[in-house]
């Protein structure tokens, strides 16, 4: 299956060669719009996040997730149990892209564990560091 950043077409419609569904929107027009579209994760971003999520589920660390799209950020929340507060939140905030980086990982207390411009580097916070054990 080919994954793209283009939205899916309604059932029965096909995309012709070279046809795209995106349109160029003036930045000022977008910024001043009354109801701008919510910030979302792109497919490639979700693929990276779900790869980490799948690994952590396999290790028994995580059990459930939720995705929220608001007007200023997209949030992927991770839970140990579905009825609790999230253990971690992976956030995408485009307003911070030029400054500290659009992506960050926060813990349950709201402390930023890692922030950056590239999602793959931010997600490395979940990589386990191997330690040498001497016997």
Coordinates of C-alpha atoms in Angstrom, one line a residue, residues 14-114:
X14 CA -9.9 7.7 -9.1
X15 CA -7.0 10.2 -9.3
X16 CA -5.6 10.8 -12.7
X17 CA -1.8 10.8 -13.3
X18 CA -0.3 14.1 -12.0
X19 CA -3.6 15.2 -10.4
X20 CA -3.4 16.5 -6.8
X21 CA -6.2 17.5 -4.5
X22 CA -4.2 20.3 -2.6
X23 CA -4.7 23.9 -3.4
X24 CA -2.4 26.9 -2.8
X25 CA -3.8 29.1 -0.1
X26 CA -2.4 32.5 0.7
X27 CA -0.8 32.5 4.2
X28 CA -2.4 35.7 5.3
X29 CA -5.8 34.5 4.1
X30 CA -5.3 31.3 6.1
X31 CA -4.1 33.1 9.2
X32 CA -7.1 35.5 9.1
X33 CA -9.7 32.9 8.4
X34 CA -12.6 32.6 10.9
X35 CA -12.5 28.9 11.1
X36 CA -9.1 27.6 10.1
X37 CA -8.8 23.9 9.7
X38 CA -7.4 22.0 12.7
X39 CA -3.7 21.0 12.9
X40 CA -3.3 17.4 12.0
X41 CA -0.6 14.8 11.8
X42 CA 0.5 13.8 8.3
X43 CA 0.6 10.1 7.3
X44 CA 4.4 10.0 7.6
X45 CA 4.3 11.5 11.0
X46 CA 1.6 9.1 12.2
X47 CA 3.7 6.2 10.8
X48 CA 6.7 7.2 12.9
X49 CA 4.5 7.7 16.0
X50 CA 2.7 4.4 15.5
X51 CA 5.9 2.5 15.0
X52 CA 7.1 3.7 18.5
X53 CA 3.6 3.0 19.9
X54 CA 3.6 -0.6 18.5
X55 CA 7.0 -1.3 20.0
X56 CA 6.0 0.0 23.4
X57 CA 2.7 -2.0 23.3
X58 CA 4.7 -5.1 22.5
X59 CA 6.9 -4.4 25.5
X60 CA 3.8 -4.0 27.7
X61 CA 4.5 -0.4 28.5
X62 CA 1.5 1.2 26.7
X63 CA -2.0 0.0 26.1
X64 CA -4.2 2.7 24.6
X65 CA -3.9 6.0 22.7
X66 CA -6.0 9.0 21.6
X67 CA -5.5 11.6 18.9
X68 CA -6.8 15.2 19.2
X69 CA -6.7 17.8 16.5
X70 CA -7.3 21.3 17.6
X71 CA -7.0 24.7 15.9
X72 CA -3.4 25.2 17.2
X73 CA -2.0 21.8 17.8
X74 CA -2.2 18.0 17.2
X75 CA -1.8 15.7 20.1
X76 CA -1.1 12.0 20.3
X77 CA -1.8 10.9 23.9
X78 CA -0.5 7.5 25.2
X79 CA -2.1 5.7 28.1
X80 CA -1.2 2.7 30.3
X81 CA -4.9 2.2 31.0
X82 CA -7.7 3.8 29.1
X83 CA -9.4 5.4 32.1
X84 CA -6.3 7.3 33.3
X85 CA -4.5 10.5 32.4
X86 CA -2.0 10.1 29.6
X87 CA 1.5 8.9 30.4
X88 CA 2.9 10.9 27.5
X89 CA 1.7 13.4 24.9
X90 CA 3.4 13.8 21.6
X91 CA 2.4 17.3 20.3
X92 CA 2.8 19.1 17.0
X93 CA 2.5 22.9 17.3
X94 CA 3.3 24.6 14.0
X95 CA 3.5 28.0 15.6
X96 CA 6.8 26.9 17.3
X97 CA 8.3 25.5 14.1
X98 CA 10.6 28.4 13.4
X99 CA 11.6 28.8 17.1
X100 CA 12.0 25.7 19.3
X101 CA 10.6 23.2 16.9
X102 CA 7.1 22.0 16.2
X103 CA 7.3 18.7 17.9
X104 CA 7.6 17.9 21.6
X105 CA 7.0 15.0 24.1
X106 CA 5.5 15.8 27.5
X107 CA 5.1 13.5 30.5
X108 CA 2.0 13.1 32.6
X109 CA 2.9 16.2 34.7
X110 CA 3.3 18.4 31.6
X111 CA 7.1 18.5 31.7
X112 CA 8.7 18.7 28.3
X113 CA 11.0 15.7 27.9
X114 CA 12.2 16.6 24.4

